[in-house]
């Protein structure tokens, strides 16, 4: 009999509260990717002529985890105008496939998984960068949505020095909410203009911008966590040390590093990758600023999703759909 499970968002959210486990899973997935033990093809963007700000992205992938060989796909929508209706910008599902027969065996609500793996990935990189760029305890945020909130808590979980949180967001209510969240974690928080946020020891971009709007390069000791990928001008990228999760993935779709490549005609401005940084394959120069740009790898979603599914089944919080497949025999 072929099983098919659905893991609803509330169950996913409760499981993801184990943030240390998420960090460990994402670290191992990164190291597997760096060692060439994954299959992570290009992401595919569905865009709309009549809704240019909106998109739905497919991230297919395959990876081996400790107890399974899995494939699957994340299908994630980004509709920025949702915010005006009080809805989260992003929604997503994750499908997991059994590599023994190709059949999908689970469907998970995945907006939370996507946010957690994104936050864990950049938090791990920021923590590794502290060996040469320890920061000053101040983190400036551009954007104050779900991703920013999740990044903040994961930075603290990963051991990054976060004592003061500066928030720049054009939506005052969103900025105030992130400030209040930071204060609930025992940090000081304040809404500030762009110039002040950009002067923090660590700067996080978590916006939905489609074009560069920040042109100040990181100073020695500063680290820019370029999560939304398109906020910085090519000149900022060119002036900095650059760490990406995957060179081929990150240098496309007019990300800031891609614009730098178009400007220069080469990729020599890339210092290394996040897997390489985590593995200690190179050391950053403390005399130069750093930009870390994670494009987002589907293998991270798969690894976290596989663990979430197994935990949900074991705890009885998944829903098994009997007879989901119309035919389970060839004849």
CSV table of C-alpha atoms in Angstrom, one decimal:
chain,number,residue,atom,x,y,z
A,1,UNK,CA,0.0,0.0,0.0
A,2,UNK,CA,1.3,3.5,-0.9
A,3,UNK,CA,1.0,6.0,1.9
A,4,UNK,CA,0.4,9.7,1.4
A,5,UNK,CA,0.6,12.1,4.3
A,6,UNK,CA,-0.4,15.8,4.7
A,7,UNK,CA,1.3,17.8,7.3
A,8,UNK,CA,-0.7,21.0,8.1
A,9,UNK,CA,0.9,24.4,9.0
A,10,UNK,CA,0.2,24.2,12.7
A,11,UNK,CA,2.0,20.9,13.1
A,12,UNK,CA,4.9,22.2,11.0
A,13,UNK,CA,5.1,25.4,13.1
A,14,UNK,CA,5.3,23.4,16.4
A,15,UNK,CA,8.0,21.1,15.1
A,16,UNK,CA,10.1,24.0,13.7
A,17,UNK,CA,10.3,25.4,17.3
A,18,UNK,CA,13.3,23.0,17.6
A,19,UNK,CA,15.6,25.6,16.0
A,20,UNK,CA,18.8,24.0,17.1
A,21,UNK,CA,17.8,20.8,15.2
A,22,UNK,CA,16.9,23.0,12.1
A,23,UNK,CA,20.4,24.6,12.2
A,24,UNK,CA,22.0,21.2,12.4
A,25,UNK,CA,20.0,19.9,9.5
A,26,UNK,CA,20.7,22.9,7.3
A,27,UNK,CA,24.4,22.7,8.1
A,28,UNK,CA,24.6,19.0,7.1
A,29,UNK,CA,22.6,19.8,3.9
A,30,UNK,CA,25.0,22.6,3.0
A,31,UNK,CA,28.1,20.3,3.6
A,32,UNK,CA,26.5,17.6,1.4
A,33,UNK,CA,25.9,20.2,-1.3
A,34,UNK,CA,29.4,21.4,-1.1
A,35,UNK,CA,30.7,17.9,-1.4
A,36,UNK,CA,28.6,17.3,-4.5
A,37,UNK,CA,26.2,14.8,-3.0
A,38,UNK,CA,23.0,16.7,-4.0
A,39,UNK,CA,21.1,17.5,-7.2
A,40,UNK,CA,19.8,21.0,-7.1
A,41,UNK,CA,18.8,22.3,-10.6
A,42,UNK,CA,17.7,25.8,-11.4
A,43,UNK,CA,14.7,27.3,-9.7
A,44,UNK,CA,11.9,28.1,-12.2
A,45,UNK,CA,10.0,31.3,-12.0
A,46,UNK,CA,6.3,31.7,-13.1
A,47,UNK,CA,5.7,35.4,-13.7
A,48,UNK,CA,2.6,37.3,-14.8
A,49,UNK,CA,2.4,40.1,-17.4
A,50,UNK,CA,-0.6,41.7,-15.6
A,51,UNK,CA,0.9,41.2,-12.1
A,52,UNK,CA,4.7,42.0,-12.5
A,53,UNK,CA,5.4,42.1,-8.8
A,54,UNK,CA,4.0,38.6,-8.2
A,55,UNK,CA,5.7,35.3,-8.9
A,56,UNK,CA,5.5,31.6,-8.1
A,57,UNK,CA,8.7,29.7,-7.9
A,58,UNK,CA,9.4,25.9,-8.3
A,59,UNK,CA,12.5,24.6,-6.5
A,60,UNK,CA,13.2,20.9,-7.4
A,61,UNK,CA,15.9,19.0,-5.7
A,62,UNK,CA,17.3,15.7,-4.5
A,63,UNK,CA,19.5,14.9,-1.5
A,64,UNK,CA,20.5,12.0,0.7
A,65,UNK,CA,19.9,12.5,4.4
A,66,UNK,CA,20.9,10.2,7.2
A,67,UNK,CA,18.1,7.8,6.8
A,68,UNK,CA,16.7,8.3,3.3
A,69,UNK,CA,17.3,9.3,-0.4
A,70,UNK,CA,14.7,11.8,-1.2
A,71,UNK,CA,13.6,14.1,-4.0
A,72,UNK,CA,10.9,16.7,-4.1
A,73,UNK,CA,9.9,20.2,-5.0
A,74,UNK,CA,8.9,23.4,-3.2
A,75,UNK,CA,6.2,25.5,-4.8
A,76,UNK,CA,6.3,29.0,-3.3
A,77,UNK,CA,4.3,32.0,-4.2
A,78,UNK,CA,5.4,35.6,-3.5
A,79,UNK,CA,2.5,38.2,-3.7
A,80,UNK,CA,3.8,41.4,-2.1
A,81,UNK,CA,0.3,43.1,-2.1
A,82,UNK,CA,-0.9,40.4,0.4
A,83,UNK,CA,0.6,42.6,3.1
A,84,UNK,CA,-2.0,45.3,2.5
A,85,UNK,CA,-4.7,42.7,3.1
A,86,UNK,CA,-3.0,41.5,6.4
A,87,UNK,CA,-1.8,38.3,4.8
A,88,UNK,CA,1.7,37.0,4.7
A,89,UNK,CA,3.5,37.8,1.4
A,90,UNK,CA,4.6,34.2,0.8
A,91,UNK,CA,2.7,30.8,0.8
A,92,UNK,CA,4.2,27.5,-0.1
A,93,UNK,CA,3.8,23.7,-0.2
A,94,UNK,CA,6.5,21.0,-0.3
A,95,UNK,CA,6.1,17.7,-2.0
A,96,UNK,CA,8.4,14.8,-1.0
A,97,UNK,CA,9.0,11.9,-3.4
A,98,UNK,CA,10.3,8.3,-2.6
A,99,UNK,CA,13.4,7.6,-4.7
A,100,UNK,CA,12.6,3.9,-4.6
A,101,UNK,CA,9.5,4.3,-6.8
A,102,UNK,CA,9.1,8.0,-7.6
A,103,UNK,CA,5.7,8.3,-5.8
A,104,UNK,CA,5.1,11.4,-3.7
A,105,UNK,CA,4.6,10.4,-0.1
A,106,UNK,CA,4.0,13.7,1.7
A,107,UNK,CA,2.6,17.2,1.2
A,108,UNK,CA,3.7,19.8,3.8
A,109,UNK,CA,2.6,23.3,4.3
A,110,UNK,CA,6.0,24.9,3.6
A,111,UNK,CA,6.0,28.7,4.2
A,112,UNK,CA,7.3,28.1,7.7
A,113,UNK,CA,9.9,25.6,6.4
A,114,UNK,CA,11.0,28.0,3.7
A,115,UNK,CA,11.4,30.8,6.3
A,116,UNK,CA,13.2,28.6,8.8
A,117,UNK,CA,15.7,27.2,6.3
A,118,UNK,CA,16.4,30.7,4.9
A,119,UNK,CA,17.0,32.0,8.4
A,120,UNK,CA,19.0,29.1,9.4
A,121,UNK,CA,21.2,29.3,6.3
A,122,UNK,CA,22.1,32.9,6.8
A,123,UNK,CA,22.5,32.6,10.6
A,124,UNK,CA,25.0,29.7,10.1
A,125,UNK,CA,26.9,31.9,7.6
A,126,UNK,CA,26.9,34.9,9.9
A,127,UNK,CA,28.0,32.8,12.9
A,128,UNK,CA,30.9,31.4,10.8
A,129,UNK,CA,31.9,34.9,9.7
A,130,UNK,CA,32.2,36.0,13.3
A,131,UNK,CA,35.6,34.4,13.4
A,132,UNK,CA,37.0,37.3,11.4
A,133,UNK,CA,34.0,39.8,11.6
A,134,UNK,CA,32.7,39.6,15.2
A,135,UNK,CA,30.2,42.5,14.8
A,136,UNK,CA,29.3,45.2,17.3
A,137,UNK,CA,26.1,43.7,18.7
A,138,UNK,CA,23.9,45.8,16.4
A,139,UNK,CA,21.9,44.4,13.6
A,140,UNK,CA,20.2,46.6,11.0
A,141,UNK,CA,17.2,45.2,9.2
A,142,UNK,CA,15.8,46.4,5.9
A,143,UNK,CA,12.3,44.8,5.8
A,144,UNK,CA,10.3,43.7,8.8
A,145,UNK,CA,8.2,40.8,7.6
A,146,UNK,CA,8.1,37.1,8.5
A,147,UNK,CA,11.6,36.5,7.0
A,148,UNK,CA,13.1,39.3,9.1
A,149,UNK,CA,11.5,38.0,12.3
A,150,UNK,CA,12.7,34.5,11.6
A,151,UNK,CA,16.2,35.6,10.8
A,152,UNK,CA,16.4,37.6,14.0
A,153,UNK,CA,15.6,34.6,16.2
A,154,UNK,CA,17.9,32.3,14.3
A,155,UNK,CA,20.8,34.7,14.5
A,156,UNK,CA,20.5,34.6,18.2
A,157,UNK,CA,20.1,30.8,18.2
A,158,UNK,CA,23.2,30.4,16.1
A,159,UNK,CA,25.3,32.5,18.6
A,160,UNK,CA,25.5,35.7,16.6
A,161,UNK,CA,26.0,38.8,18.9
A,162,UNK,CA,22.6,40.6,18.7
A,163,UNK,CA,21.9,43.2,21.4
A,164,UNK,CA,20.5,46.1,19.4
A,165,UNK,CA,18.1,45.8,16.5
A,166,UNK,CA,17.6,48.7,14.1
A,167,UNK,CA,14.6,48.4,11.7
A,168,UNK,CA,14.1,50.3,8.4
A,169,UNK,CA,10.8,49.5,6.7
A,170,UNK,CA,8.4,51.8,4.7
A,171,UNK,CA,5.5,50.3,6.6
A,172,UNK,CA,5.5,51.8,10.1
A,173,UNK,CA,3.4,49.1,11.6
A,174,UNK,CA,5.7,46.4,10.3
A,175,UNK,CA,8.7,48.2,11.7
A,176,UNK,CA,7.0,48.6,15.1
A,177,UNK,CA,6.1,44.9,15.2
A,178,UNK,CA,9.7,43.8,14.6
A,179,UNK,CA,11.0,46.2,17.2
A,180,UNK,CA,8.5,44.8,19.7
A,181,UNK,CA,9.5,41.3,18.8
A,182,UNK,CA,13.2,42.1,19.3
A,183,UNK,CA,12.3,43.6,22.7
A,184,UNK,CA,10.4,40.5,23.6
A,185,UNK,CA,13.6,38.6,23.1
A,186,UNK,CA,15.5,40.8,25.5
A,187,UNK,CA,17.1,43.0,22.8
A,188,UNK,CA,16.9,46.8,22.4
A,189,UNK,CA,14.9,47.8,19.3
A,190,UNK,CA,14.3,51.0,17.3
A,191,UNK,CA,12.8,52.0,14.0
A,192,UNK,CA,15.5,54.1,12.1
A,193,UNK,CA,16.1,55.7,8.7
A,194,UNK,CA,18.1,53.7,6.1
A,195,UNK,CA,21.5,55.4,6.7
A,196,UNK,CA,21.4,54.4,10.4
A,197,UNK,CA,20.4,50.8,9.7
A,198,UNK,CA,23.1,50.5,7.1
A,199,UNK,CA,25.8,51.5,9.6
A,200,UNK,CA,25.2,48.6,11.9
A,201,UNK,CA,27.9,46.0,12.3
A,202,UNK,CA,25.6,43.4,10.7
A,203,UNK,CA,23.0,44.4,8.1
A,204,UNK,CA,20.2,42.2,6.9
A,205,UNK,CA,18.1,42.8,3.8
A,206,UNK,CA,14.8,41.0,3.8
A,207,UNK,CA,12.7,43.1,1.4
A,208,UNK,CA,10.8,42.4,-1.8
A,209,UNK,CA,12.6,44.9,-3.9
A,210,UNK,CA,13.3,44.1,-7.5
A,211,UNK,CA,16.1,46.7,-8.1
A,212,UNK,CA,19.1,48.0,-6.2
A,213,UNK,CA,18.5,50.9,-3.8
A,214,UNK,CA,21.5,50.7,-1.4
A,215,UNK,CA,24.8,52.0,-2.6
A,216,UNK,CA,27.0,52.1,0.5
A,217,UNK,CA,29.7,49.3,0.5
A,218,UNK,CA,30.4,47.5,3.7
A,219,UNK,CA,33.3,48.9,5.7
A,220,UNK,CA,36.0,46.8,7.3
A,221,UNK,CA,34.4,44.6,9.9
A,222,UNK,CA,30.9,44.9,8.5
A,223,UNK,CA,28.8,42.0,7.2
A,224,UNK,CA,25.9,42.4,4.9
A,225,UNK,CA,23.5,39.5,4.9
A,226,UNK,CA,22.0,39.9,1.4
A,227,UNK,CA,19.0,37.7,1.9
A,228,UNK,CA,16.6,39.4,-0.5
A,229,UNK,CA,19.4,39.5,-3.1
A,230,UNK,CA,18.6,42.7,-5.1
A,231,UNK,CA,19.0,45.6,-2.6
A,232,UNK,CA,22.6,46.4,-3.3
A,233,UNK,CA,24.1,48.0,-6.3
A,234,UNK,CA,26.8,46.1,-8.3
A,235,UNK,CA,29.4,48.6,-7.0
A,236,UNK,CA,28.7,47.4,-3.4
A,237,UNK,CA,29.2,43.8,-4.4
A,238,UNK,CA,32.4,44.6,-6.3
A,239,UNK,CA,33.9,46.5,-3.4
A,240,UNK,CA,33.3,43.6,-0.9
A,241,UNK,CA,34.3,40.0,-0.2
A,242,UNK,CA,31.4,37.9,-1.5
A,243,UNK,CA,30.1,34.6,-0.2
A,244,UNK,CA,27.2,32.9,-1.9
A,245,UNK,CA,25.4,29.6,-1.3
A,246,UNK,CA,26.0,28.3,-4.8
A,247,UNK,CA,27.8,30.4,-7.5
A,248,UNK,CA,25.8,29.2,-10.5
A,249,UNK,CA,22.5,29.6,-8.7
A,250,UNK,CA,23.2,33.0,-7.2
A,251,UNK,CA,24.6,34.7,-10.3
A,252,UNK,CA,21.3,34.8,-12.2
A,253,UNK,CA,18.0,36.5,-12.3
A,254,UNK,CA,19.5,40.0,-11.9
A,255,UNK,CA,20.5,39.5,-8.3
A,256,UNK,CA,23.1,42.0,-7.1
A,257,UNK,CA,26.0,39.5,-7.6
A,258,UNK,CA,24.6,38.7,-11.1
A,259,UNK,CA,24.6,42.5,-11.9
A,260,UNK,CA,28.2,42.6,-10.7
A,261,UNK,CA,29.1,39.8,-13.0
A,262,UNK,CA,27.4,41.6,-15.9
A,263,UNK,CA,29.4,44.7,-15.1
A,264,UNK,CA,32.7,43.0,-14.8
A,265,UNK,CA,32.4,40.2,-17.3
A,266,UNK,CA,33.8,37.6,-14.8
A,267,UNK,CA,33.2,36.0,-11.4
A,268,UNK,CA,36.5,36.6,-9.7
A,269,UNK,CA,34.8,38.9,-7.1
A,270,UNK,CA,33.3,35.7,-5.5
A,271,UNK,CA,35.4,34.8,-2.5
A,272,UNK,CA,33.8,31.5,-1.7
A,273,UNK,CA,30.6,29.6,-0.8
A,274,UNK,CA,28.6,29.2,2.4
A,275,UNK,CA,29.4,25.4,2.4
A,276,UNK,CA,33.1,26.3,2.0
A,277,UNK,CA,32.8,28.8,4.8
A,278,UNK,CA,31.2,26.3,7.1
A,279,UNK,CA,33.8,23.7,6.3
A,280,UNK,CA,36.6,26.1,6.9
A,281,UNK,CA,37.9,26.0,3.4
A,282,UNK,CA,38.8,29.7,3.3
A,283,UNK,CA,39.2,32.6,5.7
A,284,UNK,CA,37.7,36.0,5.3
A,285,UNK,CA,39.9,39.1,5.4
A,286,UNK,CA,39.0,41.1,8.5
A,287,UNK,CA,40.2,44.3,6.8
A,288,UNK,CA,37.5,44.1,4.2
A,289,UNK,CA,33.7,44.1,4.4
A,290,UNK,CA,31.6,41.1,3.5
A,291,UNK,CA,28.4,40.4,1.6
A,292,UNK,CA,26.8,37.0,2.1
A,293,UNK,CA,24.1,36.2,-0.6
A,294,UNK,CA,22.1,33.0,-0.2
A,295,UNK,CA,20.0,32.4,-3.4
A,296,UNK,CA,18.1,29.6,-1.7
A,297,UNK,CA,18.7,25.9,-2.3
A,298,UNK,CA,15.9,23.4,-2.6
A,299,UNK,CA,18.0,20.7,-0.9
A,300,UNK,CA,17.7,22.7,2.3
A,301,UNK,CA,13.9,22.6,2.1
A,302,UNK,CA,14.0,18.9,1.4
A,303,UNK,CA,16.2,18.1,4.3
A,304,UNK,CA,14.2,20.2,6.8
A,305,UNK,CA,10.9,18.9,5.3
A,306,UNK,CA,11.9,15.3,5.6
A,307,UNK,CA,12.7,15.7,9.3
A,308,UNK,CA,9.4,17.6,9.8
A,309,UNK,CA,7.4,14.9,8.1
A,310,UNK,CA,9.0,12.1,10.1
A,311,UNK,CA,8.5,14.0,13.3
A,312,UNK,CA,4.8,14.7,12.5
A,313,UNK,CA,4.2,11.0,11.7
A,314,UNK,CA,5.8,9.9,14.9
A,315,UNK,CA,3.8,12.4,17.0
A,316,UNK,CA,0.5,11.7,15.2
A,317,UNK,CA,0.1,15.3,13.9
A,318,UNK,CA,0.3,14.3,10.2
A,319,UNK,CA,-2.9,13.3,8.3
A,320,UNK,CA,-2.7,10.1,6.3
A,321,UNK,CA,-5.0,10.2,3.2
A,322,UNK,CA,-6.3,6.7,2.5
A,323,UNK,CA,-6.7,5.9,-1.1
A,324,UNK,CA,-5.0,9.0,-2.4
A,325,UNK,CA,-3.7,7.2,-5.4
A,326,UNK,CA,-6.4,6.1,-7.8
A,327,UNK,CA,-4.5,3.0,-8.9
A,328,UNK,CA,-2.0,1.1,-6.8
A,329,UNK,CA,-1.7,-1.9,-9.2
A,330,UNK,CA,-0.5,-1.8,-12.8
A,331,UNK,CA,-3.2,-4.2,-13.9
